[in-house]
Coordinates of C-alpha atoms in Angstrom, one line a residue:
M1 CA 9.2 37.8 -34.9
S2 CA 6.6 38.1 -32.2
Y3 CA 2.8 38.4 -32.5
S4 CA 0.2 40.0 -30.3
T5 CA -2.9 38.0 -30.9
A6 CA -3.7 34.4 -31.8
E7 CA -5.7 35.5 -34.8
S8 CA -2.7 37.2 -36.4
L9 CA -0.5 34.1 -36.1
P10 CA 0.5 32.5 -39.4
P11 CA 0.0 28.8 -40.1
V12 CA 2.8 26.3 -39.3
T13 CA 4.3 24.5 -42.3
L14 CA 6.7 21.7 -43.0
D15 CA 9.4 24.2 -43.9
D16 CA 8.9 25.8 -40.5
V17 CA 9.5 22.5 -38.8
R18 CA 12.6 21.8 -41.0
G19 CA 13.9 25.2 -40.1
A20 CA 13.4 24.5 -36.5
Q21 CA 15.3 21.2 -36.9
K22 CA 18.3 23.0 -38.2
M23 CA 18.1 25.6 -35.4
L24 CA 18.0 22.8 -32.8
S25 CA 21.0 20.9 -34.2
G26 CA 23.5 20.6 -31.4
V27 CA 21.0 21.9 -28.9
A28 CA 18.2 19.3 -28.5
R29 CA 19.1 15.6 -28.5
V30 CA 17.8 13.3 -31.2
T31 CA 16.2 11.0 -28.6
A32 CA 16.3 7.3 -28.8
M33 CA 13.6 5.0 -30.3
E34 CA 13.2 1.9 -28.2
G35 CA 11.2 -1.2 -29.1
S36 CA 8.7 -2.8 -26.6
R37 CA 8.4 -6.5 -27.0
H38 CA 5.6 -6.7 -24.4
L39 CA 3.4 -4.1 -26.1
S40 CA 4.3 -5.5 -29.5
Q41 CA 2.9 -8.9 -28.5
L42 CA -0.2 -7.2 -27.0
V43 CA -0.9 -5.1 -30.1
G44 CA 0.1 -7.7 -32.6
A45 CA 2.5 -5.3 -34.4
P46 CA 5.8 -3.6 -33.6
V47 CA 5.6 -0.9 -30.9
H48 CA 8.3 1.6 -30.4
F49 CA 8.9 4.3 -27.7
K50 CA 10.1 7.7 -28.8
C51 CA 12.0 8.6 -25.6
E52 CA 11.5 12.4 -25.1
N53 CA 11.7 11.6 -21.4
L54 CA 15.5 11.4 -22.1
Q55 CA 15.6 14.8 -23.7
R56 CA 17.5 17.6 -22.1
T57 CA 15.5 19.0 -19.1
G58 CA 13.5 15.7 -19.2
S59 CA 10.9 16.6 -21.8
F60 CA 10.3 17.8 -25.3
K61 CA 9.6 21.3 -24.1
L62 CA 13.1 22.5 -24.8
R63 CA 12.6 22.2 -28.5
G64 CA 9.7 24.7 -28.8
A65 CA 11.1 27.1 -26.2
Y66 CA 14.5 27.4 -27.9
V67 CA 13.0 28.0 -31.3
R68 CA 10.6 30.6 -29.9
I69 CA 13.3 32.5 -28.0
A70 CA 15.9 32.2 -30.7
G71 CA 13.4 33.9 -33.1
L72 CA 13.0 37.1 -30.9
L73 CA 14.2 40.4 -32.2
P74 CA 17.4 41.8 -30.5
E75 CA 15.3 44.4 -28.5
E76 CA 12.9 41.6 -27.4
R77 CA 15.8 39.5 -26.2
A78 CA 17.2 42.5 -24.3
A79 CA 13.8 42.8 -22.4
G80 CA 14.0 39.2 -21.3
V81 CA 11.4 36.5 -21.3
V82 CA 8.8 35.3 -18.8
A83 CA 6.9 32.0 -18.6
A84 CA 4.4 30.3 -16.3
S85 CA 4.6 26.6 -15.7
A86 CA 4.4 23.9 -13.0
G87 CA 7.4 22.1 -14.4
N88 CA 8.4 21.0 -17.9
H89 CA 7.9 24.3 -19.8
A90 CA 9.6 26.1 -16.9
Q91 CA 12.7 24.0 -17.3
G92 CA 12.6 24.3 -21.1
V93 CA 12.4 28.1 -21.1
A94 CA 15.1 28.3 -18.4
L95 CA 17.6 26.2 -20.3
A96 CA 16.8 27.7 -23.7
S97 CA 17.2 31.2 -22.3
A98 CA 20.5 30.4 -20.7
L99 CA 21.8 28.9 -23.9
L100 CA 20.8 32.0 -25.8
G101 CA 22.0 34.5 -23.2
V102 CA 18.5 35.8 -22.4
H103 CA 17.3 36.6 -18.9
S104 CA 14.3 34.5 -17.9
T105 CA 11.7 34.8 -15.2
V106 CA 9.5 31.8 -14.5
F107 CA 6.4 31.9 -12.4
M108 CA 5.5 28.6 -10.7
P109 CA 2.7 27.6 -8.4
K110 CA 3.5 27.5 -4.7
G111 CA 2.7 23.8 -4.7
A112 CA 5.0 22.9 -7.5
P113 CA 7.3 19.9 -6.7
L114 CA 10.6 21.0 -5.2
P115 CA 12.7 19.0 -7.7
K116 CA 11.2 21.0 -10.6
I117 CA 11.6 24.3 -8.8
S118 CA 15.2 23.5 -8.0
A119 CA 16.0 22.3 -11.6
T120 CA 14.4 25.5 -13.1
R121 CA 16.6 27.6 -10.8
E122 CA 19.7 25.6 -11.7
Y123 CA 19.1 26.2 -15.4
G124 CA 19.4 29.9 -14.6
A125 CA 15.8 31.2 -14.3
D126 CA 14.6 33.7 -11.8
V127 CA 11.9 31.6 -10.2
R128 CA 8.9 33.3 -8.5
L129 CA 6.3 31.2 -6.7
Y130 CA 2.8 32.6 -7.0
G131 CA -0.7 31.2 -6.7
Q132 CA -2.0 27.7 -5.9
V133 CA -3.0 26.7 -9.4
V134 CA -1.5 27.3 -12.9
D135 CA -4.2 29.7 -13.9
E136 CA -3.2 32.1 -11.1
T137 CA 0.5 31.7 -12.0
L138 CA -0.3 32.3 -15.7
A139 CA -2.1 35.6 -14.8
A140 CA 0.9 36.7 -12.7
A141 CA 3.3 36.0 -15.5
Q142 CA 1.2 37.9 -18.1
E143 CA 0.9 40.8 -15.7
Y144 CA 4.7 40.8 -15.2
A145 CA 5.1 40.8 -19.0
A146 CA 2.8 43.8 -19.4
G147 CA 4.6 45.7 -16.7
T148 CA 8.2 45.0 -17.7
G149 CA 8.1 44.5 -21.4
A150 CA 9.4 40.9 -21.1
V151 CA 8.2 38.6 -23.8
F152 CA 5.7 36.0 -22.6
I153 CA 6.6 32.6 -23.8
H154 CA 3.4 30.6 -24.1
P155 CA 3.8 26.8 -23.5
F156 CA 1.9 25.8 -26.7
D157 CA -0.1 28.6 -28.4
H158 CA 2.5 30.0 -30.8
P159 CA 3.7 28.8 -34.3
D160 CA 7.4 28.8 -33.2
I161 CA 6.6 26.6 -30.3
I162 CA 4.7 24.2 -32.5
A163 CA 7.4 24.2 -35.2
G164 CA 10.0 23.3 -32.5
Q165 CA 7.8 20.5 -31.1
G166 CA 7.2 19.2 -34.7
T167 CA 10.9 18.2 -34.9
V168 CA 9.9 15.1 -32.9
G169 CA 7.8 14.1 -35.9
L170 CA 10.6 14.4 -38.3
E171 CA 12.8 12.3 -36.1
I172 CA 10.1 9.6 -35.9
L173 CA 9.9 9.4 -39.7
E174 CA 13.7 9.1 -39.9
Q175 CA 14.0 6.5 -37.2
C176 CA 10.9 4.5 -38.1
P177 CA 10.1 5.1 -41.8
E178 CA 7.5 2.4 -41.9
V179 CA 5.5 3.8 -39.0
G180 CA 1.7 3.3 -39.3
T181 CA 0.4 5.0 -36.2
I182 CA 1.8 7.7 -33.9
I183 CA 0.3 8.2 -30.5
V184 CA 0.8 11.5 -28.6
G185 CA -0.3 12.8 -25.2
V186 CA -2.3 16.0 -25.5
G187 CA -2.6 19.0 -23.2
G188 CA -2.8 22.3 -24.9
G189 CA -1.9 20.6 -28.2
G190 CA 1.5 22.1 -29.2
L191 CA 3.3 18.7 -29.4
I192 CA 0.7 16.8 -31.4
A193 CA 0.1 19.9 -33.7
G194 CA 3.8 20.0 -34.5
I195 CA 4.1 16.3 -35.1
A196 CA 1.0 16.2 -37.2
T197 CA 2.2 19.1 -39.3
A198 CA 5.5 17.4 -40.1
V199 CA 4.2 13.8 -40.5
K200 CA 1.1 14.5 -42.5
A201 CA 3.0 16.6 -45.0
L202 CA 5.4 13.8 -45.7
R203 CA 3.3 10.7 -44.9
P204 CA -0.4 11.6 -45.0
D205 CA -1.3 7.9 -44.6
V206 CA 0.2 7.8 -41.0
R207 CA -2.5 7.8 -38.4
V208 CA -1.9 10.4 -35.7
V209 CA -3.8 9.8 -32.4
G210 CA -4.0 12.1 -29.4
V211 CA -4.6 11.0 -25.8
Q212 CA -6.0 13.0 -23.0
A213 CA -6.8 12.0 -19.4
E214 CA -10.6 11.5 -18.8
G215 CA -10.6 14.2 -16.1
A216 CA -8.9 16.9 -18.3
A217 CA -10.3 16.1 -21.8
A218 CA -10.9 19.5 -23.4
Y219 CA -10.1 18.4 -27.0
P220 CA -12.9 15.9 -27.6
L221 CA -15.5 18.5 -26.5
S222 CA -13.8 21.2 -28.5
L223 CA -13.5 19.2 -31.6
A224 CA -17.2 18.3 -31.4
A225 CA -18.0 22.0 -30.9
G226 CA -15.7 23.1 -33.7
R227 CA -14.0 25.6 -31.4
P228 CA -11.8 25.6 -28.2
V229 CA -14.1 24.8 -25.3
P230 CA -12.7 25.0 -21.7
V231 CA -13.1 22.2 -19.2
R232 CA -13.9 23.4 -15.7
N233 CA -11.6 22.1 -12.9
P234 CA -9.5 19.6 -14.9
A235 CA -8.4 16.8 -12.6
T236 CA -5.7 14.2 -13.3
M237 CA -2.5 12.9 -11.9
A238 CA -1.0 13.7 -15.4
D239 CA -0.1 17.3 -14.6
G240 CA 1.8 17.7 -17.9
I241 CA -1.5 17.4 -19.9
K242 CA -3.8 18.9 -17.3
V243 CA -4.8 21.9 -19.5
G244 CA -8.3 23.4 -19.3
R245 CA -8.6 24.8 -22.8
P246 CA -6.9 24.0 -26.1
G247 CA -4.7 26.6 -27.6
D248 CA -6.2 28.5 -30.5
V249 CA -3.2 27.9 -32.9
P250 CA -2.7 24.2 -32.2
F251 CA -6.5 23.6 -32.2
R252 CA -6.8 24.6 -35.8
I253 CA -4.0 22.1 -36.7
V254 CA -5.4 19.3 -34.6
Q255 CA -8.8 19.9 -36.2
D256 CA -7.4 19.6 -39.7
L257 CA -4.7 17.0 -39.3
V258 CA -5.1 14.7 -36.3
D259 CA -7.2 11.6 -36.9
E260 CA -8.5 11.1 -33.4
V261 CA -8.2 12.3 -29.8
R262 CA -9.2 9.6 -27.2
T263 CA -9.2 9.5 -23.4
V264 CA -7.7 7.2 -20.8
S265 CA -8.5 6.5 -17.2
E266 CA -6.4 7.2 -14.1
D267 CA -6.0 3.5 -13.6
A268 CA -4.7 3.1 -17.2
L269 CA -2.2 5.9 -16.6
S270 CA -0.9 4.2 -13.5
A271 CA -0.6 0.9 -15.2
A272 CA 1.2 2.5 -18.1
L273 CA 3.7 4.2 -15.9
L274 CA 4.4 1.0 -14.0
L275 CA 4.8 -0.9 -17.3
C276 CA 7.4 1.7 -18.6
L277 CA 9.3 1.3 -15.3
E278 CA 9.2 -2.5 -15.0
R279 CA 9.4 -3.6 -18.6
A280 CA 11.2 -0.8 -20.4
K281 CA 13.3 0.4 -17.5
L282 CA 12.2 4.0 -18.3
V283 CA 11.2 6.6 -15.8
V284 CA 8.2 8.4 -17.4
E285 CA 5.8 10.9 -15.9
P286 CA 2.0 10.2 -16.2
A287 CA 1.5 12.6 -19.1
G288 CA 4.4 10.9 -20.9
A289 CA 2.9 7.5 -20.3
S290 CA -0.6 8.4 -21.7
P291 CA 0.1 6.9 -25.2
V292 CA 1.0 3.6 -23.4
A293 CA -2.2 3.9 -21.4
A294 CA -4.1 4.1 -24.7
L295 CA -2.3 1.0 -26.0
L296 CA -3.1 -0.9 -22.9
S297 CA -6.8 0.2 -22.9
D298 CA -7.5 -0.9 -26.5
P299 CA -4.5 -2.8 -28.0
G300 CA -6.3 -4.1 -31.0
D301 CA -7.2 -0.6 -32.3
F302 CA -3.8 0.5 -33.6
E303 CA -2.2 -0.4 -36.9
G304 CA 1.5 -0.9 -36.7
P305 CA 4.2 -0.2 -36.6
V306 CA 3.2 2.0 -33.7
V307 CA 5.3 4.8 -32.2
A308 CA 4.2 6.0 -28.7
V309 CA 5.8 9.4 -27.8
L310 CA 7.0 9.3 -24.2
S311 CA 6.9 13.1 -23.8
G312 CA 8.5 13.6 -20.4
G313 CA 10.1 12.0 -17.4
N314 CA 9.9 14.7 -14.8
V315 CA 8.0 13.1 -12.0
D316 CA 8.2 14.0 -8.3
P317 CA 9.5 11.0 -6.3
V318 CA 6.7 11.3 -3.8
L319 CA 4.1 11.3 -6.6
M320 CA 5.9 8.4 -8.2
Q321 CA 5.6 6.3 -5.1
R322 CA 1.8 7.0 -4.9
I323 CA 1.3 6.3 -8.6
L324 CA 3.2 3.1 -8.5
R325 CA 1.1 1.9 -5.6
H326 CA -2.0 2.9 -7.5
G327 CA -0.9 1.1 -10.6
M328 CA 0.0 -2.0 -8.6
A329 CA -3.4 -1.9 -6.9
A330 CA -5.1 -1.5 -10.3
Q331 CA -3.3 -4.7 -11.5
G332 CA -4.4 -6.7 -8.5
R333 CA -0.9 -6.6 -6.9
Y334 CA -2.1 -5.0 -3.7
L335 CA -4.9 -6.3 -1.5
A336 CA -6.4 -4.6 1.5
V337 CA -8.5 -6.8 3.8
R338 CA -10.3 -6.1 7.0
L339 CA -11.5 -8.8 9.3
R340 CA -12.4 -9.5 13.0
L341 CA -10.8 -12.1 15.2
T342 CA -10.9 -13.3 18.8
D343 CA -8.8 -11.1 21.0
R344 CA -6.5 -13.7 22.5
P345 CA -2.7 -14.2 22.6
G346 CA -1.4 -15.6 19.4
A347 CA -4.5 -14.8 17.3
L348 CA -2.7 -12.3 15.1
A349 CA 0.3 -14.7 14.7
T350 CA -2.2 -17.4 13.6
L351 CA -3.7 -15.1 11.0
L352 CA -0.3 -14.1 9.6
G353 CA 0.6 -17.8 9.4
V354 CA -2.3 -18.3 7.0
L355 CA -1.0 -15.6 4.8
T356 CA 2.5 -17.0 4.9
V357 CA 1.2 -20.3 3.5
V358 CA -0.3 -18.6 0.5
D359 CA 2.8 -16.4 0.0
A360 CA 1.2 -13.0 0.5
N361 CA 3.6 -10.4 1.6
V362 CA 2.3 -8.2 4.5
L363 CA 3.1 -4.5 4.0
D364 CA 1.1 -3.0 6.9
V365 CA -1.0 -4.2 9.8
S366 CA -3.5 -2.1 11.8
H367 CA -4.7 -3.9 14.9
V368 CA -7.6 -2.2 16.8
R369 CA -9.0 -3.5 20.2
T370 CA -10.8 -0.4 21.6
D371 CA -13.4 0.5 18.9
P372 CA -16.9 0.7 20.5
R373 CA -18.2 -1.4 17.6
L374 CA -16.2 -4.4 18.8
G375 CA -17.3 -7.0 21.3
L376 CA -15.5 -7.5 24.5
A377 CA -13.4 -10.3 23.2
E378 CA -13.0 -9.0 19.6
A379 CA -10.2 -7.2 17.7
E380 CA -10.3 -5.8 14.2
V381 CA -7.4 -6.2 11.9
E382 CA -6.7 -4.4 8.6
L383 CA -4.0 -5.8 6.4
H384 CA -2.3 -4.4 3.3
L385 CA -0.8 -7.2 1.3
E386 CA 1.4 -7.4 -1.8
T387 CA 0.1 -10.1 -4.1
K388 CA 1.0 -11.5 -7.5
G389 CA -2.2 -10.5 -9.4
P390 CA -5.9 -11.1 -9.4
E391 CA -5.7 -14.9 -9.2
H392 CA -3.4 -14.6 -6.2
C393 CA -5.9 -12.2 -4.5
A394 CA -8.6 -14.8 -5.0
E395 CA -6.4 -17.5 -3.5
V396 CA -5.7 -15.3 -0.4
G397 CA -9.4 -14.7 0.1
Q398 CA -10.2 -18.4 -0.2
A399 CA -7.5 -19.3 2.3
L400 CA -8.8 -16.8 4.8
R401 CA -12.4 -18.2 4.4
E402 CA -11.2 -21.8 4.8
A403 CA -9.4 -20.8 8.0
G404 CA -12.7 -19.5 9.4
Y405 CA -12.2 -15.7 9.0
T406 CA -14.9 -13.4 7.7
V407 CA -13.6 -10.5 5.6
I408 CA -15.5 -7.3 6.3
D409 CA -16.4 -5.2 3.2

């Protein structure tokens, strides 16, 4: 059944989530639960990853999209569905529609990563690129729905979507019955609302914690105000949770059932993604790594066992490279130094020899001789180095000073 306004939507119950679980049997994967020894030592309690990054289409979004589309009336299915998304929801709607034999049209921003556009098309959707930001794309999709009769599939603001996402919560309780805390990345709120609905009905003692990026944190403001409050110009590398306003339906559930929504920095997100890749050998997008960022930011604040939901793994390779560099820099594993030296043959080789002695790996060298700020016999060198951490960075700086170099701020 479809609904026209948020106010007319019924609440989501445990029975709805259980019904969604039956509907998704053989469609969505029961994703793995993996332990993290490193985080367990850091937190002082068992920490597990719920690996929705290994779900079909690379995120949890298939669950809700399939339940929503499967619940349409025959005449609604015949009219087709339409969605707007920069990536994960687009792929979830495309695959769900293909599995159910429903035509799907997906509007995506012109700047959406090419791998996500290609994947959405390969799942069978008619992809239309429109607008530079998701808000423009969303408006185009809603206009298309109004003009064609296609059913608009909202990414989070519908009970069927929330019920589908809530099946993640049922799986967590089955895979880790002793769980004490569940940490979930939050954008519009559909995933955490579904998980909280299922978990709190069966285990009200379990603490459910949401995580948002500092630059796109609409929920803390909204919860303080008692109503959804939009954030202007949300900005974060975690595009999967970069949502300017909570959904009306999930907000009510979050308000009633979620224990806390906290924020994390961009540095913490980068470090979390790097940890998932290095320690767990899991490719996770920044939004999916947000629960890990919360654990790294305040490891002593979570009662175990802890389950961190890795909600997605769809990350553009170019963005991945930038994020990994950012994460390594935040951990003191990159060092940029700028210094001046005498412009004479062999001066650069002598400098590099100093760095060799302290085992600093040179990634990039910029050697400038013609800047008007320089003296006649001077050259300026900027070096980008790969180091082993903050202590090694300090050792490199000390070696340069002892060799007579002055580092320029």
